[in-house]
mmCIF file of N, CA and C in Angstrom:
data_model
loop_
_atom_site.group_PDB
_atom_site.id
_atom_site.type_symbol
_atom_site.label_atom_id
_atom_site.label_comp_id
_atom_site.label_asym_id
_atom_site.label_seq_id
_atom_site.Cartn_x
_atom_site.Cartn_y
_atom_site.Cartn_z
ATOM 1 N N UNK A 888 -8.055 -10.819 -25.581
ATOM 2 C CA UNK A 888 -6.675 -10.585 -26.005
ATOM 3 C C UNK A 888 -5.948 -11.922 -26.095
ATOM 4 N N UNK A 889 -4.886 -11.926 -26.881
ATOM 5 C CA UNK A 889 -4.130 -13.159 -27.092
ATOM 6 C C UNK A 889 -3.236 -13.512 -25.911
ATOM 7 N N UNK A 890 -2.811 -12.529 -25.140
ATOM 8 C CA UNK A 890 -1.963 -12.864 -23.987
ATOM 9 C C UNK A 890 -2.404 -12.064 -22.760
ATOM 10 N N UNK A 891 -1.917 -12.512 -21.594
ATOM 11 C CA UNK A 891 -2.318 -11.910 -20.320
ATOM 12 C C UNK A 891 -1.943 -10.442 -20.205
ATOM 13 N N UNK A 892 -0.755 -10.089 -20.664
ATOM 14 C CA UNK A 892 -0.302 -8.704 -20.526
ATOM 15 C C UNK A 892 -1.168 -7.740 -21.331
ATOM 16 N N UNK A 893 -1.522 -8.122 -22.540
ATOM 17 C CA UNK A 893 -2.389 -7.260 -23.350
ATOM 18 C C UNK A 893 -3.762 -7.123 -22.699
ATOM 19 N N UNK A 894 -4.263 -8.221 -22.125
ATOM 20 C CA UNK A 894 -5.562 -8.187 -21.452
ATOM 21 C C UNK A 894 -5.513 -7.248 -20.248
ATOM 22 N N UNK A 895 -4.420 -7.303 -19.470
ATOM 23 C CA UNK A 895 -4.281 -6.410 -18.328
ATOM 24 C C UNK A 895 -4.172 -4.953 -18.768
ATOM 25 N N UNK A 896 -3.429 -4.702 -19.839
ATOM 26 C CA UNK A 896 -3.317 -3.332 -20.353
ATOM 27 C C UNK A 896 -4.699 -2.777 -20.690
ATOM 28 N N UNK A 897 -5.513 -3.564 -21.388
ATOM 29 C CA UNK A 897 -6.859 -3.126 -21.753
ATOM 30 C C UNK A 897 -7.746 -2.962 -20.519
ATOM 31 N N UNK A 898 -7.662 -3.902 -19.587
ATOM 32 C CA UNK A 898 -8.464 -3.850 -18.380
ATOM 33 C C UNK A 898 -8.199 -2.577 -17.584
ATOM 34 N N UNK A 899 -6.924 -2.262 -17.365
ATOM 35 C CA UNK A 899 -6.594 -1.091 -16.559
ATOM 36 C C UNK A 899 -6.901 0.213 -17.274
ATOM 37 N N UNK A 900 -6.725 0.261 -18.567
ATOM 38 C CA UNK A 900 -7.087 1.467 -19.312
ATOM 39 C C UNK A 900 -8.597 1.691 -19.236
ATOM 40 N N UNK A 901 -9.375 0.622 -19.410
ATOM 41 C CA UNK A 901 -10.832 0.741 -19.330
ATOM 42 C C UNK A 901 -11.290 1.096 -17.915
ATOM 43 N N UNK A 902 -10.653 0.497 -16.911
ATOM 44 C CA UNK A 902 -11.017 0.784 -15.514
ATOM 45 C C UNK A 902 -10.748 2.248 -15.177
ATOM 46 N N UNK A 903 -9.619 2.769 -15.640
ATOM 47 C CA UNK A 903 -9.277 4.177 -15.384
ATOM 48 C C UNK A 903 -10.318 5.093 -16.038
ATOM 49 N N UNK A 904 -10.693 4.788 -17.283
ATOM 50 C CA UNK A 904 -11.685 5.597 -17.988
ATOM 51 C C UNK A 904 -13.041 5.530 -17.279
ATOM 52 N N UNK A 905 -13.429 4.354 -16.824
ATOM 53 C CA UNK A 905 -14.699 4.187 -16.122
ATOM 54 C C UNK A 905 -14.700 4.957 -14.799
ATOM 55 N N UNK A 906 -13.608 4.865 -14.054
ATOM 56 C CA UNK A 906 -13.510 5.562 -12.770
ATOM 57 C C UNK A 906 -13.627 7.071 -12.964
ATOM 58 N N UNK A 907 -12.986 7.594 -13.997
ATOM 59 C CA UNK A 907 -13.072 9.032 -14.256
ATOM 60 C C UNK A 907 -14.465 9.435 -14.724
ATOM 61 N N UNK A 908 -15.059 8.615 -15.585
ATOM 62 C CA UNK A 908 -16.386 8.925 -16.111
ATOM 63 C C UNK A 908 -17.446 8.945 -15.002
ATOM 64 N N UNK A 909 -17.380 7.974 -14.087
ATOM 65 C CA UNK A 909 -18.392 7.853 -13.039
ATOM 66 C C UNK A 909 -17.979 8.512 -11.723
ATOM 67 N N UNK A 910 -16.761 9.075 -11.683
ATOM 68 C CA UNK A 910 -16.218 9.701 -10.471
ATOM 69 C C UNK A 910 -16.279 8.733 -9.286
ATOM 70 N N UNK A 911 -15.675 7.549 -9.498
ATOM 71 C CA UNK A 911 -15.640 6.505 -8.473
ATOM 72 C C UNK A 911 -14.208 6.037 -8.280
ATOM 73 N N UNK A 912 -14.007 5.255 -7.235
ATOM 74 C CA UNK A 912 -12.709 4.638 -6.977
ATOM 75 C C UNK A 912 -12.837 3.149 -7.211
ATOM 76 N N UNK A 913 -11.899 2.581 -7.919
ATOM 77 C CA UNK A 913 -11.858 1.142 -8.139
ATOM 78 C C UNK A 913 -10.575 0.625 -7.504
ATOM 79 N N UNK A 914 -10.690 -0.394 -6.664
ATOM 80 C CA UNK A 914 -9.535 -0.965 -5.983
ATOM 81 C C UNK A 914 -9.107 -2.248 -6.688
ATOM 82 N N UNK A 915 -7.811 -2.391 -6.913
ATOM 83 C CA UNK A 915 -7.231 -3.615 -7.464
ATOM 84 C C UNK A 915 -6.176 -4.106 -6.489
ATOM 85 N N UNK A 916 -6.055 -5.399 -6.368
ATOM 86 C CA UNK A 916 -5.029 -6.000 -5.527
ATOM 87 C C UNK A 916 -4.166 -6.873 -6.410
ATOM 88 N N UNK A 917 -2.880 -6.903 -6.136
ATOM 89 C CA UNK A 917 -1.944 -7.611 -7.001
ATOM 90 C C UNK A 917 -0.953 -8.421 -6.179
ATOM 91 N N UNK A 918 -0.595 -9.586 -6.698
ATOM 92 C CA UNK A 918 0.521 -10.332 -6.125
ATOM 93 C C UNK A 918 1.808 -9.630 -6.517
ATOM 94 N N UNK A 919 2.876 -9.969 -5.835
ATOM 95 C CA UNK A 919 4.180 -9.375 -6.112
ATOM 96 C C UNK A 919 5.120 -10.430 -6.686
ATOM 97 N N UNK A 920 6.002 -9.993 -7.587
ATOM 98 C CA UNK A 920 7.027 -10.905 -8.093
ATOM 99 C C UNK A 920 8.119 -11.043 -7.036
ATOM 100 N N UNK A 921 8.862 -12.101 -7.115
ATOM 101 C CA UNK A 921 9.967 -12.301 -6.179
ATOM 102 C C UNK A 921 11.102 -11.344 -6.533
ATOM 103 N N UNK A 922 11.647 -10.649 -5.528
ATOM 104 C CA UNK A 922 12.779 -9.765 -5.819
ATOM 105 C C UNK A 922 13.994 -10.588 -6.241
ATOM 106 N N UNK A 923 14.751 -10.053 -7.186
ATOM 107 C CA UNK A 923 15.943 -10.758 -7.675
ATOM 108 C C UNK A 923 17.018 -10.852 -6.601
ATOM 109 N N UNK A 924 17.115 -9.825 -5.764
ATOM 110 C CA UNK A 924 18.119 -9.800 -4.701
ATOM 111 C C UNK A 924 17.469 -9.334 -3.407
ATOM 112 N N UNK A 925 18.113 -9.616 -2.288
ATOM 113 C CA UNK A 925 17.638 -9.144 -0.993
ATOM 114 C C UNK A 925 16.556 -10.036 -0.416
ATOM 115 N N UNK A 926 15.933 -9.539 0.643
ATOM 116 C CA UNK A 926 14.889 -10.291 1.328
ATOM 117 C C UNK A 926 13.662 -10.473 0.453
ATOM 118 N N UNK A 927 13.013 -11.625 0.613
ATOM 119 C CA UNK A 927 11.727 -11.838 -0.031
ATOM 120 C C UNK A 927 10.653 -11.048 0.693
ATOM 121 N N UNK A 928 9.512 -10.878 0.056
ATOM 122 C CA UNK A 928 8.443 -10.088 0.670
ATOM 123 C C UNK A 928 7.894 -10.747 1.926
ATOM 124 N N UNK A 929 7.915 -12.070 2.002
ATOM 125 C CA UNK A 929 7.437 -12.756 3.200
ATOM 126 C C UNK A 929 8.379 -12.575 4.385
ATOM 127 N N UNK A 930 9.574 -12.023 4.119
ATOM 128 C CA UNK A 930 10.537 -11.725 5.175
ATOM 129 C C UNK A 930 10.673 -10.224 5.400
ATOM 130 N N UNK A 931 9.714 -9.473 4.914
ATOM 131 C CA UNK A 931 9.704 -8.032 5.141
ATOM 132 C C UNK A 931 10.489 -7.225 4.131
ATOM 133 N N UNK A 932 10.837 -7.832 2.982
ATOM 134 C CA UNK A 932 11.570 -7.096 1.943
ATOM 135 C C UNK A 932 10.786 -5.898 1.445
ATOM 136 N N UNK A 933 11.492 -4.852 1.089
ATOM 137 C CA UNK A 933 10.858 -3.602 0.650
ATOM 138 C C UNK A 933 10.133 -3.791 -0.686
ATOM 139 N N UNK A 934 8.888 -3.326 -0.754
ATOM 140 C CA UNK A 934 8.082 -3.418 -1.972
ATOM 141 C C UNK A 934 8.383 -2.219 -2.858
ATOM 142 N N UNK A 935 8.529 -2.475 -4.154
ATOM 143 C CA UNK A 935 8.748 -1.419 -5.145
ATOM 144 C C UNK A 935 7.685 -1.548 -6.237
ATOM 145 N N UNK A 936 7.456 -0.467 -6.973
ATOM 146 C CA UNK A 936 6.457 -0.496 -8.038
ATOM 147 C C UNK A 936 6.717 -1.615 -9.042
ATOM 148 N N UNK A 937 7.963 -1.861 -9.338
ATOM 149 C CA UNK A 937 8.284 -2.880 -10.349
ATOM 150 C C UNK A 937 7.985 -4.295 -9.885
ATOM 151 N N UNK A 938 7.685 -4.477 -8.613
ATOM 152 C CA UNK A 938 7.379 -5.805 -8.093
ATOM 153 C C UNK A 938 5.931 -6.225 -8.322
ATOM 154 N N UNK A 939 5.063 -5.293 -8.720
ATOM 155 C CA UNK A 939 3.666 -5.658 -8.940
ATOM 156 C C UNK A 939 3.577 -6.569 -10.151
ATOM 157 N N UNK A 940 2.931 -7.681 -9.952
ATOM 158 C CA UNK A 940 2.951 -8.759 -10.931
ATOM 159 C C UNK A 940 1.985 -8.521 -12.076
ATOM 160 N N UNK A 941 2.407 -8.867 -13.274
ATOM 161 C CA UNK A 941 1.497 -8.862 -14.401
ATOM 162 C C UNK A 941 1.869 -7.890 -15.493
ATOM 163 N N UNK A 942 1.619 -6.634 -15.271
ATOM 164 C CA UNK A 942 1.746 -5.676 -16.353
ATOM 165 C C UNK A 942 2.148 -4.314 -15.827
ATOM 166 N N UNK A 943 2.901 -3.588 -16.622
ATOM 167 C CA UNK A 943 3.241 -2.214 -16.268
ATOM 168 C C UNK A 943 2.002 -1.335 -16.212
ATOM 169 N N UNK A 944 0.892 -1.809 -16.798
ATOM 170 C CA UNK A 944 -0.353 -1.042 -16.784
ATOM 171 C C UNK A 944 -0.873 -0.847 -15.372
ATOM 172 N N UNK A 945 -0.579 -1.794 -14.490
ATOM 173 C CA UNK A 945 -1.043 -1.683 -13.112
ATOM 174 C C UNK A 945 -0.536 -0.384 -12.504
ATOM 175 N N UNK A 946 0.746 -0.132 -12.633
ATOM 176 C CA UNK A 946 1.317 1.073 -12.028
ATOM 177 C C UNK A 946 1.179 2.298 -12.931
ATOM 178 N N UNK A 947 1.049 2.081 -14.232
ATOM 179 C CA UNK A 947 0.915 3.214 -15.147
ATOM 180 C C UNK A 947 -0.441 3.910 -14.988
ATOM 181 N N UNK A 948 -1.521 3.146 -14.891
ATOM 182 C CA UNK A 948 -2.853 3.719 -14.863
ATOM 183 C C UNK A 948 -3.329 4.089 -13.464
ATOM 184 N N UNK A 949 -2.749 3.494 -12.434
ATOM 185 C CA UNK A 949 -3.210 3.747 -11.062
ATOM 186 C C UNK A 949 -2.864 5.164 -10.616
ATOM 187 N N UNK A 950 -3.771 5.778 -9.870
ATOM 188 C CA UNK A 950 -3.500 7.085 -9.262
ATOM 189 C C UNK A 950 -2.787 6.913 -7.929
ATOM 190 N N UNK A 951 -3.110 5.840 -7.215
ATOM 191 C CA UNK A 951 -2.562 5.585 -5.889
ATOM 192 C C UNK A 951 -2.129 4.123 -5.811
ATOM 193 N N UNK A 952 -0.895 3.891 -5.338
ATOM 194 C CA UNK A 952 -0.400 2.520 -5.168
ATOM 195 C C UNK A 952 0.268 2.416 -3.800
ATOM 196 N N UNK A 953 -0.178 1.454 -3.006
ATOM 197 C CA UNK A 953 0.421 1.156 -1.716
ATOM 198 C C UNK A 953 1.021 -0.239 -1.772
ATOM 199 N N UNK A 954 2.120 -0.425 -1.095
ATOM 200 C CA UNK A 954 2.702 -1.751 -0.916
ATOM 201 C C UNK A 954 2.633 -2.108 0.551
ATOM 202 N N UNK A 955 2.416 -3.375 0.840
ATOM 203 C CA UNK A 955 2.353 -3.844 2.226
ATOM 204 C C UNK A 955 3.529 -4.781 2.463
ATOM 205 N N UNK A 956 4.315 -4.466 3.484
ATOM 206 C CA UNK A 956 5.499 -5.254 3.825
ATOM 207 C C UNK A 956 5.308 -5.843 5.219
ATOM 208 N N UNK A 957 5.637 -7.137 5.374
ATOM 209 C CA UNK A 957 5.527 -7.759 6.691
ATOM 210 C C UNK A 957 6.454 -8.947 6.760
ATOM 211 N N UNK A 958 7.177 -9.072 7.853
ATOM 212 C CA UNK A 958 8.098 -10.190 8.050
ATOM 213 C C UNK A 958 7.358 -11.314 8.762
ATOM 214 N N UNK A 959 6.778 -12.219 7.989
ATOM 215 C CA UNK A 959 6.019 -13.335 8.557
ATOM 216 C C UNK A 959 6.922 -14.395 9.175
ATOM 217 N N UNK A 960 8.236 -14.261 8.993
ATOM 218 C CA UNK A 960 9.197 -15.234 9.512
ATOM 219 C C UNK A 960 9.916 -14.735 10.765
ATOM 220 N N UNK A 961 9.564 -13.557 11.258
ATOM 221 C CA UNK A 961 10.258 -12.963 12.404
ATOM 222 C C UNK A 961 10.104 -13.823 13.655
ATOM 223 N N UNK A 962 11.106 -13.758 14.523
ATOM 224 C CA UNK A 962 11.056 -14.518 15.767
ATOM 225 C C UNK A 962 10.047 -13.937 16.745
ATOM 226 N N UNK A 963 9.942 -12.617 16.821
ATOM 227 C CA UNK A 963 9.033 -11.950 17.761
ATOM 228 C C UNK A 963 7.608 -11.909 17.184
ATOM 229 N N UNK A 964 6.628 -12.281 18.010
ATOM 230 C CA UNK A 964 5.229 -12.314 17.575
ATOM 231 C C UNK A 964 4.739 -10.933 17.125
ATOM 232 N N UNK A 965 5.115 -9.877 17.875
ATOM 233 C CA UNK A 965 4.658 -8.534 17.501
ATOM 234 C C UNK A 965 5.189 -8.140 16.127
ATOM 235 N N UNK A 966 6.433 -8.492 15.836
ATOM 236 C CA UNK A 966 7.000 -8.165 14.525
ATOM 237 C C UNK A 966 6.291 -8.942 13.415
ATOM 238 N N UNK A 967 5.923 -10.200 13.665
ATOM 239 C CA UNK A 967 5.202 -10.995 12.669
ATOM 240 C C UNK A 967 3.825 -10.408 12.378
ATOM 241 N N UNK A 968 3.251 -9.712 13.358
ATOM 242 C CA UNK A 968 1.903 -9.144 13.216
ATOM 243 C C UNK A 968 1.914 -7.683 12.779
ATOM 244 N N UNK A 969 3.095 -7.116 12.534
ATOM 245 C CA UNK A 969 3.214 -5.711 12.161
ATOM 246 C C UNK A 969 3.443 -5.575 10.658
ATOM 247 N N UNK A 970 2.594 -4.790 10.011
ATOM 248 C CA UNK A 970 2.716 -4.524 8.576
ATOM 249 C C UNK A 970 3.152 -3.083 8.367
ATOM 250 N N UNK A 971 4.074 -2.882 7.441
ATOM 251 C CA UNK A 971 4.478 -1.540 7.043
ATOM 252 C C UNK A 971 3.762 -1.216 5.740
ATOM 253 N N UNK A 972 3.034 -0.120 5.730
ATOM 254 C CA UNK A 972 2.319 0.332 4.537
ATOM 255 C C UNK A 972 3.187 1.402 3.890
ATOM 256 N N UNK A 973 3.626 1.133 2.663
ATOM 257 C CA UNK A 973 4.509 2.058 1.941
ATOM 258 C C UNK A 973 3.723 2.714 0.809
ATOM 259 N N UNK A 974 3.735 4.044 0.788
ATOM 260 C CA UNK A 974 3.087 4.788 -0.290
ATOM 261 C C UNK A 974 4.044 4.805 -1.479
ATOM 262 N N UNK A 975 3.713 4.051 -2.501
ATOM 263 C CA UNK A 975 4.605 3.920 -3.651
ATOM 264 C C UNK A 975 4.299 4.938 -4.749
ATOM 265 N N UNK A 976 3.030 5.304 -4.865
ATOM 266 C CA UNK A 976 2.668 6.269 -5.903
ATOM 267 C C UNK A 976 1.414 7.008 -5.460
ATOM 268 N N UNK A 977 1.514 8.308 -5.382
ATOM 269 C CA UNK A 977 0.369 9.176 -5.128
ATOM 270 C C UNK A 977 0.424 10.209 -6.244
ATOM 271 N N UNK A 978 -0.359 9.986 -7.274
ATOM 272 C CA UNK A 978 -0.240 10.790 -8.495
ATOM 273 C C UNK A 978 -0.293 12.292 -8.236
ATOM 274 N N UNK A 979 -1.233 12.759 -7.445
ATOM 275 C CA UNK A 979 -1.395 14.205 -7.259
ATOM 276 C C UNK A 979 -0.559 14.764 -6.122
ATOM 277 N N UNK A 980 0.072 13.886 -5.328
ATOM 278 C CA UNK A 980 0.868 14.351 -4.193
ATOM 279 C C UNK A 980 2.158 13.553 -4.126
ATOM 280 N N UNK A 981 2.969 13.648 -5.130
ATOM 281 C CA UNK A 981 4.189 12.865 -5.231
ATOM 282 C C UNK A 981 5.139 13.002 -4.060
ATOM 283 N N UNK A 982 5.010 14.079 -3.285
ATOM 284 C CA UNK A 982 5.902 14.274 -2.146
ATOM 285 C C UNK A 982 5.711 13.188 -1.098
ATOM 286 N N UNK A 983 4.570 12.488 -1.119
ATOM 287 C CA UNK A 983 4.311 11.423 -0.151
ATOM 288 C C UNK A 983 4.909 10.082 -0.582
ATOM 289 N N UNK A 984 5.382 9.990 -1.808
ATOM 290 C CA UNK A 984 5.939 8.727 -2.279
ATOM 291 C C UNK A 984 7.074 8.280 -1.366
ATOM 292 N N UNK A 985 7.038 7.003 -0.973
ATOM 293 C CA UNK A 985 8.072 6.439 -0.124
ATOM 294 C C UNK A 985 7.789 6.542 1.359
ATOM 295 N N UNK A 986 6.823 7.373 1.760
ATOM 296 C CA UNK A 986 6.496 7.484 3.180
ATOM 297 C C UNK A 986 5.814 6.202 3.650
ATOM 298 N N UNK A 987 5.959 5.910 4.934
ATOM 299 C CA UNK A 987 5.382 4.688 5.483
ATOM 300 C C UNK A 987 4.659 4.962 6.795
ATOM 301 N N UNK A 988 3.808 4.041 7.162
ATOM 302 C CA UNK A 988 3.242 3.973 8.511
ATOM 303 C C UNK A 988 3.038 2.500 8.808
ATOM 304 N N UNK A 989 2.861 2.164 10.077
ATOM 305 C CA UNK A 989 2.742 0.760 10.449
ATOM 306 C C UNK A 989 1.389 0.451 11.054
ATOM 307 N N UNK A 990 0.930 -0.752 10.774
ATOM 308 C CA UNK A 990 -0.298 -1.285 11.340
ATOM 309 C C UNK A 990 0.064 -2.591 12.038
ATOM 310 N N UNK A 991 -0.605 -2.881 13.149
ATOM 311 C CA UNK A 991 -0.351 -4.130 13.865
ATOM 312 C C UNK A 991 -1.685 -4.832 14.081
ATOM 313 N N UNK A 992 -1.672 -6.148 13.911
ATOM 314 C CA UNK A 992 -2.883 -6.951 14.095
ATOM 315 C C UNK A 992 -3.140 -7.134 15.581
ATOM 316 N N UNK A 993 -4.361 -6.832 16.025
ATOM 317 C CA UNK A 993 -4.757 -6.975 17.411
ATOM 318 C C UNK A 993 -5.557 -8.273 17.548
ATOM 319 N N UNK A 994 -4.994 -9.273 18.258
ATOM 320 C CA UNK A 994 -5.657 -10.564 18.429
ATOM 321 C C UNK A 994 -6.996 -10.442 19.135
ATOM 322 N N UNK A 995 -7.124 -9.482 20.051
ATOM 323 C CA UNK A 995 -8.358 -9.346 20.829
ATOM 324 C C UNK A 995 -9.518 -8.830 19.991
ATOM 325 N N UNK A 996 -9.244 -7.874 19.113
ATOM 326 C CA UNK A 996 -10.315 -7.278 18.315
ATOM 327 C C UNK A 996 -10.412 -7.881 16.911
ATOM 328 N N UNK A 997 -9.343 -8.545 16.463
ATOM 329 C CA UNK A 997 -9.330 -9.075 15.100
ATOM 330 C C UNK A 997 -9.166 -7.992 14.053
ATOM 331 N N UNK A 998 -8.618 -6.833 14.445
ATOM 332 C CA UNK A 998 -8.468 -5.700 13.528
ATOM 333 C C UNK A 998 -7.026 -5.235 13.448
ATOM 334 N N UNK A 999 -6.727 -4.558 12.345
ATOM 335 C CA UNK A 999 -5.442 -3.881 12.200
ATOM 336 C C UNK A 999 -5.564 -2.509 12.854
ATOM 337 N N UNK A 1000 -4.559 -2.117 13.632
ATOM 338 C CA UNK A 1000 -4.574 -0.820 14.292
ATOM 339 C C UNK A 1000 -3.269 -0.099 13.998
ATOM 340 N N UNK A 1001 -3.328 1.211 13.980
ATOM 341 C CA UNK A 1001 -2.127 2.015 13.745
ATOM 342 C C UNK A 1001 -1.129 1.766 14.857
ATOM 343 N N UNK A 1002 0.093 1.421 14.496
ATOM 344 C CA UNK A 1002 1.154 1.225 15.479
ATOM 345 C C UNK A 1002 1.850 2.563 15.665
ATOM 346 N N UNK A 1003 1.837 3.054 16.881
ATOM 347 C CA UNK A 1003 2.443 4.346 17.188
ATOM 348 C C UNK A 1003 3.832 4.084 17.748
ATOM 349 N N UNK A 1004 4.822 4.640 17.110
ATOM 350 C CA UNK A 1004 6.191 4.469 17.553
ATOM 351 C C UNK A 1004 6.484 5.391 18.725
ATOM 352 N N UNK A 1005 7.370 4.970 19.614
ATOM 353 C CA UNK A 1005 7.696 5.756 20.804
ATOM 354 C C UNK A 1005 8.151 7.168 20.430
ATOM 355 N N UNK A 1006 8.928 7.308 19.344
ATOM 356 C CA UNK A 1006 9.396 8.625 18.913
ATOM 357 C C UNK A 1006 8.215 9.531 18.561
ATOM 358 N N UNK A 1007 7.196 8.961 17.902
ATOM 359 C CA UNK A 1007 6.028 9.753 17.533
ATOM 360 C C UNK A 1007 5.294 10.240 18.780
ATOM 361 N N UNK A 1008 5.188 9.377 19.798
ATOM 362 C CA UNK A 1008 4.520 9.772 21.036
ATOM 363 C C UNK A 1008 5.257 10.934 21.691
ATOM 364 N N UNK A 1009 6.590 10.875 21.689
ATOM 365 C CA UNK A 1009 7.378 11.958 22.284
ATOM 366 C C UNK A 1009 7.173 13.260 21.529
ATOM 367 N N UNK A 1010 7.154 13.169 20.183
ATOM 368 C CA UNK A 1010 6.954 14.363 19.361
ATOM 369 C C UNK A 1010 5.577 14.983 19.575
ATOM 370 N N UNK A 1011 4.605 14.165 19.962
ATOM 371 C CA UNK A 1011 3.233 14.642 20.133
ATOM 372 C C UNK A 1011 2.891 14.883 21.602
ATOM 373 N N UNK A 1012 3.900 14.966 22.471
ATOM 374 C CA UNK A 1012 3.651 15.212 23.891
ATOM 375 C C UNK A 1012 2.959 14.051 24.576
ATOM 376 N N UNK A 1013 3.237 12.823 24.133
ATOM 377 C CA UNK A 1013 2.649 11.639 24.749
ATOM 378 C C UNK A 1013 1.341 11.190 24.116
ATOM 379 N N UNK A 1014 0.781 12.003 23.221
ATOM 380 C CA UNK A 1014 -0.468 11.630 22.563
ATOM 381 C C UNK A 1014 -0.170 10.865 21.280
ATOM 382 N N UNK A 1015 -1.141 10.051 20.861
ATOM 383 C CA UNK A 1015 -0.975 9.327 19.605
ATOM 384 C C UNK A 1015 -1.230 10.275 18.439
ATOM 385 N N UNK A 1016 -0.336 10.258 17.441
ATOM 386 C CA UNK A 1016 -0.545 11.134 16.285
ATOM 387 C C UNK A 1016 -1.711 10.634 15.446
ATOM 388 N N UNK A 1017 -2.413 11.523 14.783
ATOM 389 C CA UNK A 1017 -3.516 11.083 13.919
ATOM 390 C C UNK A 1017 -2.975 10.385 12.678
ATOM 391 N N UNK A 1018 -3.765 9.470 12.152
ATOM 392 C CA UNK A 1018 -3.397 8.825 10.891
ATOM 393 C C UNK A 1018 -3.682 9.819 9.784
ATOM 394 N N UNK A 1019 -2.670 10.106 8.968
ATOM 395 C CA UNK A 1019 -2.855 11.064 7.884
ATOM 396 C C UNK A 1019 -2.665 10.376 6.553
ATOM 397 N N UNK A 1020 -3.686 10.437 5.713
ATOM 398 C CA UNK A 1020 -3.622 9.902 4.372
ATOM 399 C C UNK A 1020 -3.598 11.075 3.406
ATOM 400 N N UNK A 1021 -2.979 10.901 2.260
ATOM 401 C CA UNK A 1021 -2.982 11.993 1.291
ATOM 402 C C UNK A 1021 -4.398 12.301 0.838
ATOM 403 N N UNK A 1022 -4.688 13.569 0.667
ATOM 404 C CA UNK A 1022 -6.016 13.984 0.234
ATOM 405 C C UNK A 1022 -5.990 14.271 -1.256
ATOM 406 N N UNK A 1023 -6.958 13.715 -1.954
ATOM 407 C CA UNK A 1023 -7.114 13.994 -3.373
ATOM 408 C C UNK A 1023 -7.934 15.268 -3.517
ATOM 409 N N UNK A 1024 -7.694 16.005 -4.555
ATOM 410 C CA UNK A 1024 -8.464 17.220 -4.789
ATOM 411 C C UNK A 1024 -9.925 16.869 -5.004
ATOM 412 N N UNK A 1025 -10.807 17.503 -4.208
ATOM 413 C CA UNK A 1025 -12.233 17.283 -4.369
ATOM 414 C C UNK A 1025 -12.708 15.968 -3.801
ATOM 415 N N UNK A 1026 -11.826 15.150 -3.185
ATOM 416 C CA UNK A 1026 -12.228 13.863 -2.649
ATOM 417 C C UNK A 1026 -12.371 13.913 -1.153
ATOM 418 N N UNK A 1027 -12.779 12.761 -0.595
ATOM 419 C CA UNK A 1027 -12.888 12.693 0.863
ATOM 420 C C UNK A 1027 -11.539 12.354 1.466
ATOM 421 N N UNK A 1028 -11.496 12.175 2.781
ATOM 422 C CA UNK A 1028 -10.245 11.914 3.474
ATOM 423 C C UNK A 1028 -9.953 10.440 3.658
ATOM 424 N N UNK A 1029 -10.736 9.554 3.088
ATOM 425 C CA UNK A 1029 -10.536 8.131 3.315
ATOM 426 C C UNK A 1029 -9.339 7.633 2.518
ATOM 427 N N UNK A 1030 -8.642 6.605 3.066
ATOM 428 C CA UNK A 1030 -7.481 6.079 2.362
ATOM 429 C C UNK A 1030 -7.900 5.300 1.140
ATOM 430 N N UNK A 1031 -7.103 5.348 0.097
ATOM 431 C CA UNK A 1031 -7.367 4.556 -1.098
ATOM 432 C C UNK A 1031 -6.286 3.504 -1.160
ATOM 433 N N UNK A 1032 -6.630 2.288 -0.776
ATOM 434 C CA UNK A 1032 -5.678 1.195 -0.705
ATOM 435 C C UNK A 1032 -5.974 0.213 -1.798
#
């Protein structure tokens, strides 16, 4: 293609067709544009679909889109290590759009773990709530990030 946007449009259309034909999941990762107003993403600014860099094809063709928000400039270490995962688009389950959950980096294990908020523990009688991801029809229960 003559320009980047046309190339991305073709790439995502072809990827969507391939995924449907082979019944597979293809993951794409994208940088974000700087928001015109408000906090930047490196300061925990809220991610929106329009912030995905490159082409509208990214959000048009995707079935599932998640945004990751984290304040890397926070004074508290725990806050710097906590990421908010925002469900921006769930094609078959639109009611989940905008819902969030948090993950925190564990220095000891080197892994991201579900951060359970005190309110959630109270609602669950002191137990940690299960991580719930939207289920696609006919698919497994694994998250599509």
